[in-house]
């Protein structure tokens, strides 16, 4: 086995030499690896926003929302388990087209619902449905990794449905959410 390991090391270490000028093609990356402070920038947020906006502009884009809708339904169902607490001011960070809104938009205790997402076309895709909710949502184009325009203690509930995995600095993002 030791002989096999040596052979493997030789092949792997000589791979870049064999590929020569084709290295950049073979090892193309869709993420950035630039350091920003102590945070490794794994995802290129601008490219991801462009991809999401392009997907939202497709005529049948809502057909592919079934997973986000199901997870939003389960998240909102758990709110019913929290007894004796009113969620009057709610923030949905990385809201997509409003999957959480569809499930809590008619709660009697809801007074303010803010939807924040960096992709404007995604954010506004289902805006025409806003009239069916008891509370008209406020839609804001906001990059979750940037400075957020909210004040401490502004919200009773901060939710995020299948979008936090695109955050480069998750600990910082989590700290911001706790402050709101």
Coordinates of C-alpha atoms in Angstrom, one line a residue:
X1 CA 0.0 0.0 0.0
X2 CA 2.9 2.4 0.7
X3 CA 4.1 1.9 -2.9
X4 CA 0.6 2.7 -4.2
X5 CA 0.5 5.9 -2.1
X6 CA 3.8 7.1 -3.5
X7 CA 2.5 6.5 -7.0
X8 CA -0.7 8.5 -6.2
X9 CA 1.4 11.4 -4.8
X10 CA 3.5 11.5 -8.0
X11 CA 0.4 11.5 -10.2
X12 CA -1.4 14.2 -8.2
X13 CA 1.7 16.4 -7.8
X14 CA 2.5 16.2 -11.6
X15 CA -1.1 16.8 -12.7
X16 CA -0.6 20.6 -13.0
X17 CA 2.5 20.1 -15.2
X18 CA 0.6 17.6 -17.4
X19 CA -2.3 20.0 -17.9
X20 CA 0.0 23.0 -18.7
X21 CA -1.9 25.9 -20.1
X22 CA -5.3 24.3 -19.5
X23 CA -5.2 24.6 -15.7
X24 CA -7.4 27.7 -15.7
X25 CA -10.1 25.9 -17.8
X26 CA -10.0 22.6 -15.7
X27 CA -10.0 24.4 -12.3
X28 CA -12.5 27.2 -13.0
X29 CA -14.2 28.3 -9.9
X30 CA -17.6 30.0 -9.4
X31 CA -16.6 31.3 -6.0
X32 CA -14.1 33.8 -4.8
X33 CA -11.5 33.0 -2.2
X34 CA -10.5 36.6 -1.3
X35 CA -10.0 37.3 2.4
X36 CA -11.9 40.1 3.8
X37 CA -10.6 40.6 7.4
X38 CA -10.8 37.2 8.9
X39 CA -13.7 36.0 6.7
X40 CA -13.0 33.9 3.7
X41 CA -15.2 35.0 0.8
X42 CA -16.5 31.7 -0.5
X43 CA -19.5 33.0 -2.5
X44 CA -19.5 35.8 -5.0
X45 CA -22.7 37.6 -3.9
X46 CA -23.0 39.7 -7.1
X47 CA -22.9 36.7 -9.3
X48 CA -25.4 34.8 -7.1
X49 CA -27.8 37.8 -7.2
X50 CA -27.5 37.9 -11.0
X51 CA -28.2 34.2 -11.2
X52 CA -31.3 34.5 -8.9
X53 CA -32.6 37.5 -10.9
X54 CA -32.2 35.6 -14.2
X55 CA -34.0 32.6 -12.7
X56 CA -36.9 34.8 -11.5
X57 CA -37.4 36.3 -14.9
X58 CA -38.2 32.9 -16.4
X59 CA -42.0 32.7 -17.1
X60 CA -42.4 29.4 -15.1
X61 CA -40.0 30.3 -12.3
X62 CA -42.7 29.7 -9.6
X63 CA -43.0 26.0 -10.6
X64 CA -39.6 25.4 -8.9
X65 CA -40.5 26.9 -5.6
X66 CA -42.1 23.8 -4.0
X67 CA -39.2 23.1 -1.7
X68 CA -38.9 26.6 -0.4
X69 CA -42.7 26.7 0.0
X70 CA -42.7 23.5 2.0
X71 CA -39.9 24.6 4.3
X72 CA -41.6 27.9 4.9
X73 CA -44.8 26.1 5.8
X74 CA -43.0 24.0 8.3
X75 CA -41.2 27.0 9.8
X76 CA -44.4 29.0 10.2
X77 CA -46.2 26.0 11.6
X78 CA -43.7 26.0 14.4
X79 CA -44.7 29.6 15.3
X80 CA -48.0 28.2 16.4
X81 CA -46.2 26.1 19.0
X82 CA -45.0 29.3 20.7
X83 CA -47.9 30.2 23.0
X84 CA -48.6 33.6 24.5
X85 CA -46.2 35.5 22.2
X86 CA -47.2 38.0 19.6
X87 CA -45.1 38.5 16.5
X88 CA -46.2 42.0 15.5
X89 CA -43.0 43.0 13.7
X90 CA -41.4 40.4 11.5
X91 CA -38.4 40.5 9.2
X92 CA -37.8 37.9 6.5
X93 CA -34.1 38.1 5.5
X94 CA -33.3 36.5 2.2
X95 CA -37.1 36.2 1.6
X96 CA -37.0 35.2 -2.1
X97 CA -40.5 35.9 -3.5
X98 CA -42.3 35.7 -0.1
X99 CA -42.7 32.1 0.9
X100 CA -43.0 32.9 4.6
X101 CA -45.4 35.8 3.8
X102 CA -47.8 33.3 2.2
X103 CA -48.1 31.4 5.5
X104 CA -48.1 34.2 8.1
X105 CA -49.4 37.2 6.1
X106 CA -52.9 36.9 7.7
X107 CA -51.9 36.4 11.3
X108 CA -54.1 38.6 13.5
X109 CA -51.1 39.8 15.6
X110 CA -49.0 40.8 12.6
X111 CA -48.6 44.6 12.1
X112 CA -45.4 44.9 10.1
X113 CA -43.8 42.4 7.7
X114 CA -40.6 43.4 6.0
X115 CA -39.2 41.3 3.2
X116 CA -35.5 41.8 2.5
X117 CA -33.5 40.2 -0.4
X118 CA -30.6 41.3 -2.5
X119 CA -32.2 40.1 -5.8
X120 CA -34.8 42.7 -6.8
X121 CA -36.5 40.6 -9.5
X122 CA -36.9 37.7 -7.1
X123 CA -38.2 40.0 -4.4
X124 CA -40.8 41.6 -6.6
X125 CA -41.9 38.6 -8.6
X126 CA -45.1 37.9 -6.6
X127 CA -45.8 41.5 -5.6
X128 CA -49.1 41.4 -7.4
X129 CA -50.3 39.0 -4.7
X130 CA -49.8 41.4 -1.8
X131 CA -53.5 42.5 -1.7
X132 CA -54.5 39.1 -0.4
X133 CA -52.7 39.6 3.0
X134 CA -54.0 41.5 6.0
X135 CA -50.7 43.4 6.2
X136 CA -49.1 44.9 3.2
X137 CA -45.5 43.8 3.2
X138 CA -42.6 46.2 2.8
X139 CA -40.1 45.0 0.2
X140 CA -36.5 46.1 0.5
X141 CA -33.5 45.3 -1.7
X142 CA -30.9 44.6 0.9
X143 CA -27.6 42.6 0.9
X144 CA -27.6 40.5 4.1
X145 CA -23.8 40.8 4.3
X146 CA -23.8 44.6 4.1
X147 CA -24.9 47.2 6.6
X148 CA -28.6 46.4 7.3
X149 CA -31.0 49.4 7.6
X150 CA -32.7 48.1 10.8
X151 CA -32.4 49.2 14.4
X152 CA -31.8 47.1 17.5
X153 CA -35.0 45.6 18.9
X154 CA -37.1 46.6 15.9
X155 CA -38.4 43.1 15.3
X156 CA -40.2 40.4 17.4
X157 CA -39.1 37.8 14.9
X158 CA -36.4 37.5 12.3
X159 CA -36.7 34.6 9.9
X160 CA -34.7 33.3 7.0
X161 CA -35.9 30.5 4.7
X162 CA -33.2 28.5 2.8
X163 CA -31.0 31.5 2.2
X164 CA -28.4 31.6 5.0
X165 CA -26.2 29.0 3.3
X166 CA -25.1 31.8 0.8
X167 CA -23.8 34.0 3.6
X168 CA -20.0 34.2 3.8
X169 CA -19.7 35.4 7.4
X170 CA -22.4 33.5 9.1
X171 CA -21.4 34.3 12.7
X172 CA -21.6 38.1 12.0
X173 CA -24.9 37.6 10.2
X174 CA -26.3 35.7 13.2
X175 CA -25.2 38.4 15.6
X176 CA -26.9 41.0 13.5
X177 CA -30.2 39.0 13.6
X178 CA -30.0 38.7 17.4
X179 CA -29.7 42.4 17.7
X180 CA -32.7 43.1 15.6

